[in-house]
Amino acid sequence: ESELVGIEVDILEQFKIWLSKNKGIAINFEYNIEEEFDGLLENVSAGTGNEMGIGGITISEKRKATMDFCAPYMRNVSVLVSSGHVNTARTENDLRNLLREMQAYTVKGSVH
């Protein structure tokens, strides 16, 4: 079984260390991997109070109605990446022309 990695896991693991050192509180996390993003949100919303979702979750009014959020820890910045062989698009028309002949790749199950 592989170990989870990423900024959210790092934040939680450092929080666990901080709680122990500064407050004398020992906690453990049980990480459950969701295959679908909606499943993650549904499980947090339906939880008993001991669940949290970690990942790139945008705060929206609809989501705030069913769950609580911490303060944002990073800006949600989306970018397009390409090989260095692609010209820079400077206008919307440039971008349209460049993208016409490109192949798009996404993370399975992601909306990004």
Short mmCIF file of C-alpha atoms in Angstrom, two decimals:
data_model
loop_
_atom_site.label_atom_id
_atom_site.label_comp_id
_atom_site.label_asym_id
_atom_site.label_seq_id
_atom_site.Cartn_x
_atom_site.Cartn_y
_atom_site.Cartn_z
CA GLU A 1 0.00 0.00 0.00
CA SER A 2 1.44 3.34 -0.98
CA GLU A 3 1.67 6.26 1.39
CA LEU A 4 -0.38 9.35 0.59
CA VAL A 5 1.58 12.46 -0.31
CA GLY A 6 0.72 16.07 -1.02
CA ILE A 7 0.45 19.44 0.64
CA GLU A 8 -2.81 18.61 2.43
CA VAL A 9 -1.33 15.46 3.98
CA ASP A 10 1.79 17.44 4.97
CA ILE A 11 -0.35 20.11 6.64
CA LEU A 12 -2.33 17.55 8.62
CA GLU A 13 0.75 15.63 9.70
CA GLN A 14 2.46 18.84 10.86
CA PHE A 15 -0.73 19.85 12.70
CA LYS A 16 -0.68 16.48 14.48
CA ILE A 17 2.92 17.13 15.59
CA TRP A 18 2.07 20.70 16.67
CA LEU A 19 -0.92 19.52 18.74
CA SER A 20 1.23 16.96 20.51
CA LYS A 21 4.12 19.34 21.24
CA ASN A 22 2.13 22.45 22.12
CA LYS A 23 -1.14 21.17 23.55
CA GLY A 24 -0.33 17.64 24.72
CA ILE A 25 -3.07 16.25 22.46
CA ALA A 26 -2.43 13.04 20.55
CA ILE A 27 -4.54 12.43 17.45
CA ASN A 28 -4.43 9.95 14.61
CA PHE A 29 -5.77 10.27 11.10
CA GLU A 30 -7.32 7.46 9.11
CA TYR A 31 -7.04 8.40 5.45
CA ASN A 32 -9.72 7.06 3.11
CA ILE A 33 -9.23 7.53 -0.61
CA GLU A 34 -12.31 8.53 -2.59
CA GLU A 35 -12.39 7.65 -6.26
CA GLU A 36 -14.91 10.39 -7.08
CA PHE A 37 -14.75 14.02 -5.91
CA ASP A 38 -18.49 14.09 -5.23
CA GLY A 39 -18.05 11.07 -2.93
CA LEU A 40 -15.55 13.00 -0.84
CA LEU A 41 -17.97 15.91 -0.42
CA GLU A 42 -20.92 13.62 0.32
CA ASN A 43 -19.01 11.71 3.00
CA VAL A 44 -17.90 14.90 4.74
CA SER A 45 -21.42 16.37 4.59
CA ALA A 46 -23.01 13.20 5.96
CA GLY A 47 -20.32 12.64 8.60
CA THR A 48 -20.69 12.52 12.36
CA GLY A 49 -18.28 15.38 12.99
CA ASN A 50 -15.02 13.47 12.87
CA GLU A 51 -14.54 13.63 9.11
CA MET A 52 -12.70 16.12 7.00
CA GLY A 53 -12.03 16.33 3.31
CA ILE A 54 -8.56 17.26 2.13
CA GLY A 55 -7.74 18.37 -1.37
CA GLY A 56 -8.27 21.25 -3.72
CA ILE A 57 -11.83 22.07 -2.66
CA THR A 58 -13.22 25.44 -3.70
CA ILE A 59 -15.33 27.19 -1.07
CA SER A 60 -18.80 27.96 -2.44
CA GLU A 61 -22.05 29.14 -0.87
CA LYS A 62 -23.69 25.81 -1.75
CA ARG A 63 -20.93 23.84 -0.02
CA LYS A 64 -20.90 26.17 3.01
CA ALA A 65 -24.55 25.22 3.56
CA THR A 66 -23.58 21.61 4.33
CA MET A 67 -20.03 21.77 5.71
CA ASP A 68 -17.56 24.04 7.48
CA PHE A 69 -14.31 25.26 5.92
CA CYS A 70 -11.00 26.31 7.40
CA ALA A 71 -9.38 29.50 6.18
CA PRO A 72 -7.95 29.04 2.67
CA TYR A 73 -4.27 28.08 2.70
CA MET A 74 -3.57 28.77 -0.98
CA ARG A 75 -5.05 30.61 -3.91
CA ASN A 76 -6.83 28.51 -6.46
CA VAL A 77 -4.75 29.22 -9.53
CA SER A 78 -5.37 27.23 -12.69
CA VAL A 79 -2.87 27.26 -15.52
CA LEU A 80 -2.33 25.62 -18.85
CA VAL A 81 1.00 23.89 -19.31
CA SER A 82 2.68 22.77 -22.48
CA SER A 83 6.04 21.77 -23.81
CA GLY A 84 8.48 24.59 -24.55
CA HIS A 85 7.73 24.23 -28.25
CA VAL A 86 4.39 26.05 -28.09
CA ASN A 87 4.19 29.76 -28.91
CA THR A 88 2.86 32.12 -26.27
CA ALA A 89 -0.78 33.13 -26.78
CA ARG A 90 -1.18 36.86 -26.33
CA THR A 91 -4.81 37.20 -27.39
CA GLU A 92 -7.94 35.10 -27.17
CA ASN A 93 -7.67 34.46 -30.92
CA ASP A 94 -4.03 33.30 -30.52
CA LEU A 95 -5.15 30.86 -27.81
CA ARG A 96 -8.02 29.56 -29.93
CA ASN A 97 -5.68 28.94 -32.87
CA LEU A 98 -3.02 27.27 -30.71
CA LEU A 99 -5.48 24.98 -28.95
CA ARG A 100 -7.15 23.90 -32.18
CA GLU A 101 -4.30 21.49 -32.97
CA MET A 102 -3.42 20.37 -29.43
CA GLN A 103 -4.37 17.33 -27.40
CA ALA A 104 -5.75 17.99 -23.90
CA TYR A 105 -4.82 15.80 -20.91
CA THR A 106 -6.56 15.86 -17.53
CA VAL A 107 -6.44 13.93 -14.28
CA LYS A 108 -9.05 11.16 -14.36
CA GLY A 109 -12.12 12.22 -12.41
CA SER A 110 -10.92 15.80 -12.07
CA VAL A 111 -12.69 18.90 -13.28
CA HIS A 112 -9.37 20.69 -13.66
#
